Amino acid sequence: MSHDLKVGEIREQYVTEHQIWQHLNNFYYRSSVSTSYKYVFFKALLENLYNVDDKLGLSYNQIFYSFTNIYWNLVIHHNLAQSHNKNKPARAQTILQKYANDNAIPSEWQFDQLEDSLQLKIVNEVKRDCKQNVIGAFYGDTAGIFYEFDIKQAHFRFNKPVYQFMKKYQRILINLTNYHLGKYLEKVNEATSTMALLSKIEVISKRSSLETFYKVLTQFEQNRCFYCNCDLSTNRRKTHVDHFIPWSFVQNDNLWNLVLACNDCNLQKSDKITARFYLESMLERNHNLVSIVREPTYFNTYENKKLVDLYDYSIMNGYTTLWEPRKVHGLKN
Ligand SMILES: [Zn+2]
């Protein structure tokens, strides 16, 4: 059985888009599903597409942080069962409920609101209990062409053509996965409709607050709007942390994709990307930030090419309206 696999090699290095779609459709429509694991796992991979290292590898911590974050928000925050068998809940569900009960955490809280040390503890336990089952099962459903893995070595690496495919069709794959997860959850949580579930699932990984990033950015940068250059120092309430490439596309909160923006720019830009000129400013901004921010995890896997790729692929995925502010304020010095 594929869910018992401890090691899996990439079965075919050269695969066409046609083959990849075939295996994906097989996964979406034909694979046996007893819990929501595989959908949440694939969502976690999609969220981490731009966190790969130079060999297209992902750490188990990255994968299972996303996996646990999604699960917490589904299970604790929205109180949704994740298994078709009421008497046999998904293991991840049991783990999370135990932590929520033991620590008396109210259901209003999202995962990012827990103490960092508690988050880490939970992620480690979910990782330990779920890695073998989840990674091997999805590998089997996609005929071993998506990635290679070794549970003992905590190794995971994408197959290159599949990785390119996932970037090219990222938005569609996010939508498809959300839809299938919604359909599954509707089945096992009889009372809720897929449409109502979808609106929750679409923002399930979104942080409750970007305050941590606000602190880092104001500490190391001039307090000015990245887009219109207005002075932000006078009004905290009107300062936003903005995803340079919209969150709806990246589904992630990497510091290298975050900027300070004024209220007006934030509202006007909304879910759009900017004119290309700002991409150049962003690369320069990151170049400066890398050299002064002392917390290395913020830039672990960052390289300029990733941001350029992200920009180009967001256009390819339909973010075609290029926004820029109507008025740019003059530089002070
Ligand atoms: Zn502005």
mmCIF file of C-alpha atoms and ligand atoms in Angstrom:
data_model
loop_
_atom_site.group_PDB
_atom_site.id
_atom_site.type_symbol
_atom_site.label_atom_id
_atom_site.label_comp_id
_atom_site.label_asym_id
_atom_site.label_seq_id
_atom_site.Cartn_x
_atom_site.Cartn_y
_atom_site.Cartn_z
ATOM 1 C CA MET A 1 0.000 0.000 0.000
ATOM 2 C CA SER A 2 1.340 3.380 -1.006
ATOM 3 C CA HIS A 3 0.483 5.045 2.305
ATOM 4 C CA ASP A 4 2.984 2.756 4.005
ATOM 5 C CA LEU A 5 5.843 3.793 1.734
ATOM 6 C CA LYS A 6 8.926 5.120 3.479
ATOM 7 C CA VAL A 7 10.889 5.964 0.352
ATOM 8 C CA GLY A 8 9.776 6.928 -3.136
ATOM 9 C CA GLU A 9 11.864 7.755 -6.185
ATOM 10 C CA ILE A 10 10.694 9.875 -9.090
ATOM 11 C CA ARG A 11 9.381 7.261 -11.529
ATOM 12 C CA GLU A 12 9.655 9.408 -14.658
ATOM 13 C CA GLN A 13 11.910 12.425 -14.932
ATOM 14 C CA TYR A 14 10.416 13.639 -18.193
ATOM 15 C CA VAL A 15 6.681 14.016 -18.058
ATOM 16 C CA THR A 16 4.410 16.068 -20.274
ATOM 17 C CA GLU A 17 1.662 18.405 -19.101
ATOM 18 C CA HIS A 18 -0.801 15.940 -20.544
ATOM 19 C CA GLN A 19 0.510 13.176 -18.266
ATOM 20 C CA ILE A 20 0.521 15.449 -15.236
ATOM 21 C CA TRP A 21 -3.115 16.474 -15.804
ATOM 22 C CA GLN A 22 -4.019 12.829 -16.224
ATOM 23 C CA HIS A 23 -2.522 11.858 -12.867
ATOM 24 C CA LEU A 24 -3.945 14.917 -11.139
ATOM 25 C CA ASN A 25 -7.431 14.167 -12.405
ATOM 26 C CA ASN A 26 -6.970 10.639 -11.210
ATOM 27 C CA PHE A 27 -6.085 12.022 -7.789
ATOM 28 C CA TYR A 28 -9.028 14.425 -7.677
ATOM 29 C CA TYR A 29 -11.674 12.056 -9.015
ATOM 30 C CA ARG A 30 -10.599 8.486 -8.470
ATOM 31 C CA SER A 31 -8.335 8.137 -5.476
ATOM 32 C CA SER A 32 -9.811 6.648 -2.330
ATOM 33 C CA VAL A 33 -10.343 9.239 0.332
ATOM 34 C CA SER A 34 -10.997 8.345 3.950
ATOM 35 C CA THR A 35 -9.828 11.655 5.442
ATOM 36 C CA SER A 36 -9.091 15.161 4.084
ATOM 37 C CA TYR A 37 -5.307 14.525 4.395
ATOM 38 C CA LYS A 38 -4.400 14.423 0.737
ATOM 39 C CA TYR A 39 -6.187 17.631 -0.186
ATOM 40 C CA VAL A 40 -4.669 19.499 2.729
ATOM 41 C CA PHE A 41 -1.242 18.093 1.904
ATOM 42 C CA PHE A 42 -1.490 19.245 -1.724
ATOM 43 C CA LYS A 43 -2.662 22.667 -0.517
ATOM 44 C CA ALA A 44 0.413 22.792 1.734
ATOM 45 C CA LEU A 45 2.648 22.045 -1.274
ATOM 46 C CA LEU A 46 0.974 24.799 -3.308
ATOM 47 C CA GLU A 47 1.539 27.268 -0.484
ATOM 48 C CA ASN A 48 5.230 26.434 -0.427
ATOM 49 C CA LEU A 49 6.018 26.542 -4.143
ATOM 50 C CA TYR A 50 8.251 29.585 -3.696
ATOM 51 C CA ASN A 51 9.953 28.245 -0.568
ATOM 52 C CA VAL A 52 11.913 25.519 -2.337
ATOM 53 C CA ASP A 53 15.707 25.364 -2.153
ATOM 54 C CA ASP A 54 17.889 25.419 -5.263
ATOM 55 C CA LYS A 55 17.318 21.685 -5.826
ATOM 56 C CA LEU A 56 13.515 22.110 -5.584
ATOM 57 C CA GLY A 57 13.538 20.553 -2.118
ATOM 58 C CA LEU A 58 11.209 21.462 0.746
ATOM 59 C CA SER A 59 11.825 20.812 4.416
ATOM 60 C CA TYR A 60 9.284 18.760 6.352
ATOM 61 C CA ASN A 61 8.969 21.709 8.741
ATOM 62 C CA GLN A 62 7.780 23.988 5.941
ATOM 63 C CA ILE A 63 5.326 21.437 4.589
ATOM 64 C CA PHE A 64 3.934 20.516 7.989
ATOM 65 C CA TYR A 65 3.709 24.066 9.248
ATOM 66 C CA SER A 66 1.274 24.774 6.391
ATOM 67 C CA PHE A 67 -0.445 21.412 6.852
ATOM 68 C CA THR A 68 -0.968 21.991 10.590
ATOM 69 C CA ASN A 69 -2.016 25.609 10.101
ATOM 70 C CA ILE A 70 -4.733 24.594 7.622
ATOM 71 C CA TYR A 71 -5.865 21.743 9.852
ATOM 72 C CA TRP A 72 -6.027 23.831 12.996
ATOM 73 C CA ASN A 73 -8.185 26.421 11.287
ATOM 74 C CA LEU A 74 -10.492 23.748 9.855
ATOM 75 C CA VAL A 75 -10.778 21.600 12.971
ATOM 76 C CA ILE A 76 -10.571 24.023 15.881
ATOM 77 C CA HIS A 77 -11.540 27.361 14.368
ATOM 78 C CA HIS A 78 -14.378 26.059 12.161
ATOM 79 C CA ASN A 79 -15.143 22.848 14.045
ATOM 80 C CA LEU A 80 -15.186 20.670 10.922
ATOM 81 C CA ALA A 81 -14.701 16.895 11.064
ATOM 82 C CA GLN A 82 -12.038 15.551 8.696
ATOM 83 C CA SER A 83 -12.874 11.878 8.436
ATOM 84 C CA HIS A 84 -15.839 10.035 6.906
ATOM 85 C CA ASN A 85 -15.898 7.697 9.879
ATOM 86 C CA LYS A 86 -17.315 9.521 12.889
ATOM 87 C CA ASN A 87 -15.878 6.955 15.274
ATOM 88 C CA LYS A 88 -12.428 7.195 13.787
ATOM 89 C CA PRO A 89 -11.365 10.851 13.438
ATOM 90 C CA ALA A 90 -8.270 11.750 11.424
ATOM 91 C CA ARG A 91 -5.149 11.467 13.589
ATOM 92 C CA ALA A 92 -4.281 15.124 12.998
ATOM 93 C CA GLN A 93 -7.740 16.086 14.222
ATOM 94 C CA THR A 94 -7.268 14.140 17.483
ATOM 95 C CA ILE A 95 -3.864 15.736 18.095
ATOM 96 C CA LEU A 96 -5.155 19.268 17.545
ATOM 97 C CA GLN A 97 -8.232 18.768 19.693
ATOM 98 C CA LYS A 98 -6.037 17.441 22.508
ATOM 99 C CA TYR A 99 -3.860 20.578 22.378
ATOM 100 C CA ALA A 100 -6.853 22.893 22.192
ATOM 101 C CA ASN A 101 -8.452 21.199 25.233
ATOM 102 C CA ASP A 102 -5.270 20.900 27.316
ATOM 103 C CA ASN A 103 -4.425 24.569 26.764
ATOM 104 C CA ALA A 104 -8.027 25.828 26.980
ATOM 105 C CA ILE A 105 -7.709 27.569 23.614
ATOM 106 C CA PRO A 106 -10.939 29.206 22.451
ATOM 107 C CA SER A 107 -12.214 28.300 18.991
ATOM 108 C CA GLU A 108 -11.987 31.960 17.931
ATOM 109 C CA TRP A 109 -8.213 31.630 17.789
ATOM 110 C CA GLN A 110 -6.447 30.836 14.583
ATOM 111 C CA PHE A 111 -3.221 28.872 14.541
ATOM 112 C CA ASP A 112 -0.957 31.915 14.135
ATOM 113 C CA GLN A 113 -2.374 33.363 17.364
ATOM 114 C CA LEU A 114 -0.869 30.569 19.488
ATOM 115 C CA GLU A 115 2.490 31.099 21.210
ATOM 116 C CA ASP A 116 5.399 30.299 18.878
ATOM 117 C CA SER A 117 6.662 27.518 21.159
ATOM 118 C CA LEU A 118 3.235 25.880 21.249
ATOM 119 C CA GLN A 119 2.913 26.129 17.449
ATOM 120 C CA LEU A 120 6.252 24.393 17.097
ATOM 121 C CA LYS A 121 5.274 21.612 19.478
ATOM 122 C CA ILE A 122 2.024 20.961 17.649
ATOM 123 C CA VAL A 123 3.657 21.038 14.204
ATOM 124 C CA ASN A 124 6.259 18.526 15.396
ATOM 125 C CA GLU A 125 3.654 16.137 16.686
ATOM 126 C CA VAL A 126 1.501 16.370 13.558
ATOM 127 C CA LYS A 127 4.614 15.923 11.418
ATOM 128 C CA ARG A 128 5.721 12.856 13.368
ATOM 129 C CA ASP A 129 2.328 11.193 13.177
ATOM 130 C CA CYS A 130 1.225 12.113 9.683
ATOM 131 C CA LYS A 131 4.307 12.331 7.470
ATOM 132 C CA GLN A 132 4.535 8.718 6.416
ATOM 133 C CA ASN A 133 0.866 8.288 5.688
ATOM 134 C CA VAL A 134 0.358 11.579 3.861
ATOM 135 C CA ILE A 135 3.506 11.829 1.747
ATOM 136 C CA GLY A 136 3.382 8.203 0.621
ATOM 137 C CA ALA A 137 -0.351 8.279 -0.140
ATOM 138 C CA PHE A 138 -0.224 11.333 -2.399
ATOM 139 C CA TYR A 139 2.889 9.942 -4.066
ATOM 140 C CA GLY A 140 0.971 6.755 -4.871
ATOM 141 C CA ASP A 141 -2.078 8.597 -6.184
ATOM 142 C CA THR A 142 0.056 10.578 -8.616
ATOM 143 C CA ALA A 143 2.010 7.537 -9.862
ATOM 144 C CA GLY A 144 5.300 8.653 -8.335
ATOM 145 C CA ILE A 145 5.899 11.440 -10.821
ATOM 146 C CA PHE A 146 5.365 14.478 -8.566
ATOM 147 C CA TYR A 147 8.291 14.160 -6.153
ATOM 148 C CA GLU A 148 10.823 11.936 -4.478
ATOM 149 C CA PHE A 149 10.897 11.464 -0.736
ATOM 150 C CA ASP A 150 12.591 9.619 2.088
ATOM 151 C CA ILE A 151 10.752 9.714 5.407
ATOM 152 C CA LYS A 152 13.743 8.749 7.551
ATOM 153 C CA GLN A 153 15.992 11.397 5.990
ATOM 154 C CA ALA A 154 13.159 13.968 6.009
ATOM 155 C CA HIS A 155 13.796 14.417 2.300
ATOM 156 C CA PHE A 156 11.349 15.879 -0.221
ATOM 157 C CA ARG A 157 12.124 17.137 -3.715
ATOM 158 C CA PHE A 158 9.809 18.095 -6.587
ATOM 159 C CA ASN A 159 10.182 16.622 -10.047
ATOM 160 C CA LYS A 160 11.194 19.598 -12.190
ATOM 161 C CA PRO A 161 8.531 19.423 -14.933
ATOM 162 C CA VAL A 162 5.846 18.974 -12.272
ATOM 163 C CA TYR A 163 7.193 21.940 -10.327
ATOM 164 C CA GLN A 164 7.026 24.118 -13.478
ATOM 165 C CA PHE A 165 3.530 22.848 -14.142
ATOM 166 C CA MET A 166 2.385 23.745 -10.631
ATOM 167 C CA LYS A 167 3.705 27.296 -11.005
ATOM 168 C CA LYS A 168 2.103 27.682 -14.412
ATOM 169 C CA TYR A 169 -1.331 26.469 -13.252
ATOM 170 C CA GLN A 170 -1.065 27.554 -9.628
ATOM 171 C CA ARG A 171 -4.338 29.484 -9.431
ATOM 172 C CA ILE A 172 -6.351 26.724 -11.111
ATOM 173 C CA LEU A 173 -4.783 24.075 -8.887
ATOM 174 C CA ILE A 174 -5.572 26.069 -5.747
ATOM 175 C CA ASN A 175 -9.190 26.422 -6.892
ATOM 176 C CA LEU A 176 -9.521 22.751 -7.825
ATOM 177 C CA THR A 177 -8.047 21.581 -4.540
ATOM 178 C CA ASN A 178 -10.228 23.948 -2.503
ATOM 179 C CA TYR A 179 -13.272 22.712 -4.393
ATOM 180 C CA HIS A 180 -12.528 19.036 -3.759
ATOM 181 C CA LEU A 181 -11.701 19.690 -0.127
ATOM 182 C CA GLY A 182 -14.993 21.605 0.190
ATOM 183 C CA LYS A 183 -16.947 18.776 -1.420
ATOM 184 C CA TYR A 184 -15.341 16.237 0.882
ATOM 185 C CA LEU A 185 -15.999 18.327 3.980
ATOM 186 C CA GLU A 186 -19.610 18.827 2.957
ATOM 187 C CA LYS A 187 -20.017 15.064 2.807
ATOM 188 C CA VAL A 188 -18.560 14.413 6.246
ATOM 189 C CA ASN A 189 -20.095 17.480 7.940
ATOM 190 C CA GLU A 190 -23.656 17.007 6.709
ATOM 191 C CA ALA A 191 -24.999 20.392 7.753
ATOM 192 C CA THR A 192 -22.854 22.729 5.678
ATOM 193 C CA SER A 193 -23.030 23.477 1.936
ATOM 194 C CA THR A 194 -19.966 23.352 -0.325
ATOM 195 C CA MET A 195 -20.369 27.032 -1.219
ATOM 196 C CA ALA A 196 -20.374 28.093 2.430
ATOM 197 C CA LEU A 197 -17.370 25.866 3.063
ATOM 198 C CA LEU A 198 -15.483 27.204 0.044
ATOM 199 C CA SER A 199 -15.560 30.771 1.308
ATOM 200 C CA LYS A 200 -13.898 29.502 4.505
ATOM 201 C CA ILE A 201 -11.402 27.252 2.736
ATOM 202 C CA GLU A 202 -10.243 29.994 0.365
ATOM 203 C CA VAL A 203 -8.855 32.013 3.270
ATOM 204 C CA ILE A 204 -8.116 29.129 5.635
ATOM 205 C CA SER A 205 -4.333 29.761 5.692
ATOM 206 C CA LYS A 206 -4.614 33.516 6.017
ATOM 207 C CA ARG A 207 -3.059 34.912 9.167
ATOM 208 C CA SER A 208 -5.209 36.723 11.667
ATOM 209 C CA SER A 209 -2.603 39.483 11.789
ATOM 210 C CA LEU A 210 0.589 40.626 10.047
ATOM 211 C CA GLU A 211 1.705 42.570 13.124
ATOM 212 C CA THR A 212 4.998 40.623 13.472
ATOM 213 C CA PHE A 213 5.950 41.734 9.976
ATOM 214 C CA TYR A 214 4.856 45.296 10.652
ATOM 215 C CA LYS A 215 7.336 45.408 13.533
ATOM 216 C CA VAL A 216 10.182 44.051 11.418
ATOM 217 C CA LEU A 217 9.463 46.377 8.506
ATOM 218 C CA THR A 218 9.163 49.530 10.603
ATOM 219 C CA GLN A 219 12.319 48.610 12.458
ATOM 220 C CA PHE A 220 14.452 48.349 9.346
ATOM 221 C CA GLU A 221 12.814 50.602 6.815
ATOM 222 C CA GLN A 222 11.880 54.221 6.410
ATOM 223 C CA ASN A 223 8.316 54.647 7.473
ATOM 224 C CA ARG A 224 6.994 55.414 4.011
ATOM 225 C CA CYS A 225 4.438 53.876 1.715
ATOM 226 C CA PHE A 226 6.257 51.552 -0.691
ATOM 227 C CA TYR A 227 4.022 52.636 -3.560
ATOM 228 C CA CYS A 228 3.270 56.367 -3.235
ATOM 229 C CA ASN A 229 6.116 57.235 -0.849
ATOM 230 C CA CYS A 230 3.875 59.185 1.555
ATOM 231 C CA ASP A 231 5.005 59.539 5.172
ATOM 232 C CA LEU A 232 3.430 56.869 7.374
ATOM 233 C CA SER A 233 5.009 57.832 10.673
ATOM 234 C CA THR A 234 2.079 59.916 11.844
ATOM 235 C CA ASN A 235 -0.703 57.366 11.604
ATOM 236 C CA ARG A 236 -0.309 53.720 12.564
ATOM 237 C CA ARG A 237 -3.970 53.009 11.973
ATOM 238 C CA LYS A 238 -3.645 53.909 8.337
ATOM 239 C CA THR A 239 -0.517 51.826 7.753
ATOM 240 C CA HIS A 240 -0.956 48.390 6.216
ATOM 241 C CA VAL A 241 1.336 45.476 5.598
ATOM 242 C CA ASP A 242 0.689 44.704 1.950
ATOM 243 C CA HIS A 243 1.457 41.561 -0.065
ATOM 244 C CA PHE A 244 3.381 42.856 -3.074
ATOM 245 C CA ILE A 245 2.212 39.811 -5.068
ATOM 246 C CA PRO A 246 -1.368 39.350 -3.812
ATOM 247 C CA TRP A 247 -1.991 36.829 -1.068
ATOM 248 C CA SER A 248 -4.734 35.218 -3.147
ATOM 249 C CA PHE A 249 -1.970 34.030 -5.460
ATOM 250 C CA VAL A 250 0.998 33.277 -3.204
ATOM 251 C CA GLN A 251 -1.071 32.027 -0.222
ATOM 252 C CA ASN A 252 1.948 32.728 1.952
ATOM 253 C CA ASP A 253 3.432 35.529 4.063
ATOM 254 C CA ASN A 254 7.113 35.678 3.223
ATOM 255 C CA LEU A 255 8.759 38.858 4.466
ATOM 256 C CA TRP A 256 10.355 39.292 1.041
ATOM 257 C CA ASN A 257 6.881 39.760 -0.440
ATOM 258 C CA LEU A 258 5.631 42.232 2.178
ATOM 259 C CA VAL A 259 5.801 46.018 2.191
ATOM 260 C CA LEU A 260 4.360 48.917 4.163
ATOM 261 C CA ALA A 261 1.581 50.740 2.369
ATOM 262 C CA CYS A 262 -0.771 53.601 3.119
ATOM 263 C CA ASN A 263 -4.488 53.042 3.405
ATOM 264 C CA ASP A 264 -5.265 54.495 -0.037
ATOM 265 C CA CYS A 265 -2.692 52.432 -1.912
ATOM 266 C CA ASN A 266 -3.654 49.297 -0.035
ATOM 267 C CA LEU A 267 -7.323 49.736 -0.949
ATOM 268 C CA GLN A 268 -6.709 50.716 -4.554
ATOM 269 C CA LYS A 269 -4.141 48.025 -5.235
ATOM 270 C CA SER A 270 -6.273 45.386 -3.541
ATOM 271 C CA ASP A 271 -5.860 42.043 -5.337
ATOM 272 C CA LYS A 272 -3.790 43.377 -8.255
ATOM 273 C CA ILE A 273 -0.120 43.312 -9.057
ATOM 274 C CA THR A 274 1.850 46.463 -9.768
ATOM 275 C CA ALA A 275 3.416 47.951 -12.860
ATOM 276 C CA ARG A 276 6.780 46.299 -13.550
ATOM 277 C CA PHE A 277 8.679 49.344 -12.320
ATOM 278 C CA TYR A 278 7.785 48.363 -8.737
ATOM 279 C CA LEU A 279 9.230 44.904 -9.208
ATOM 280 C CA GLU A 280 12.629 46.539 -9.702
ATOM 281 C CA SER A 281 12.146 48.600 -6.501
ATOM 282 C CA MET A 282 11.113 45.464 -4.675
ATOM 283 C CA LEU A 283 14.258 43.588 -5.715
ATOM 284 C CA GLU A 284 16.329 46.504 -4.500
ATOM 285 C CA ARG A 285 14.360 46.706 -1.245
ATOM 286 C CA ASN A 286 14.973 42.990 -0.594
ATOM 287 C CA HIS A 287 18.636 43.335 -1.408
ATOM 288 C CA ASN A 288 18.902 45.956 1.343
ATOM 289 C CA LEU A 289 16.694 44.103 3.792
ATOM 290 C CA VAL A 290 18.644 40.829 3.492
ATOM 291 C CA SER A 291 21.769 42.591 4.664
ATOM 292 C CA ILE A 292 20.217 44.143 7.788
ATOM 293 C CA VAL A 293 17.560 41.776 9.099
ATOM 294 C CA ARG A 294 19.292 39.457 11.504
ATOM 295 C CA GLU A 295 16.646 36.744 11.595
ATOM 296 C CA PRO A 296 17.895 34.431 8.806
ATOM 297 C CA THR A 297 14.691 32.401 8.527
ATOM 298 C CA TYR A 298 12.989 35.342 6.806
ATOM 299 C CA PHE A 299 15.249 35.008 3.790
ATOM 300 C CA ASN A 300 16.192 31.329 3.976
ATOM 301 C CA THR A 301 15.271 30.379 0.464
ATOM 302 C CA TYR A 302 14.951 33.828 -1.076
ATOM 303 C CA GLU A 303 16.588 34.757 -4.345
ATOM 304 C CA ASN A 304 15.763 37.546 -6.800
ATOM 305 C CA LYS A 305 14.746 35.087 -9.466
ATOM 306 C CA LYS A 306 11.931 33.795 -7.278
ATOM 307 C CA LEU A 307 10.309 37.185 -6.999
ATOM 308 C CA VAL A 308 10.671 37.807 -10.741
ATOM 309 C CA ASP A 309 9.166 34.357 -11.404
ATOM 310 C CA LEU A 310 6.353 35.011 -9.004
ATOM 311 C CA TYR A 311 5.604 38.281 -10.755
ATOM 312 C CA ASP A 312 5.631 36.723 -14.240
ATOM 313 C CA TYR A 313 3.644 33.674 -13.179
ATOM 314 C CA SER A 314 1.008 35.796 -11.463
ATOM 315 C CA ILE A 315 0.383 37.523 -14.805
ATOM 316 C CA MET A 316 0.249 34.134 -16.522
ATOM 317 C CA ASN A 317 -2.309 33.060 -13.896
ATOM 318 C CA GLY A 318 -4.616 35.928 -14.775
ATOM 319 C CA TYR A 319 -3.425 38.869 -12.669
ATOM 320 C CA THR A 320 -3.275 41.041 -15.732
ATOM 321 C CA THR A 321 -4.339 44.438 -14.405
ATOM 322 C CA LEU A 322 -1.128 46.295 -13.578
ATOM 323 C CA TRP A 323 -1.729 48.879 -10.882
ATOM 324 C CA GLU A 324 0.213 52.003 -9.939
ATOM 325 C CA PRO A 325 -0.694 54.893 -7.634
ATOM 326 C CA ARG A 326 -2.143 58.047 -9.186
ATOM 327 C CA LYS A 327 0.221 60.293 -7.302
ATOM 328 C CA VAL A 328 3.747 59.665 -5.980
ATOM 329 C CA HIS A 329 5.115 61.912 -3.246
ATOM 330 C CA GLY A 330 8.546 63.478 -3.656
ATOM 331 C CA LEU A 331 11.489 62.059 -1.728
ATOM 332 C CA LYS A 332 12.252 63.923 1.473
ATOM 333 C CA ASN A 333 16.041 63.903 1.285
HETATM 334 ZN ZN ZN B 1 0.564 54.973 -0.665
#
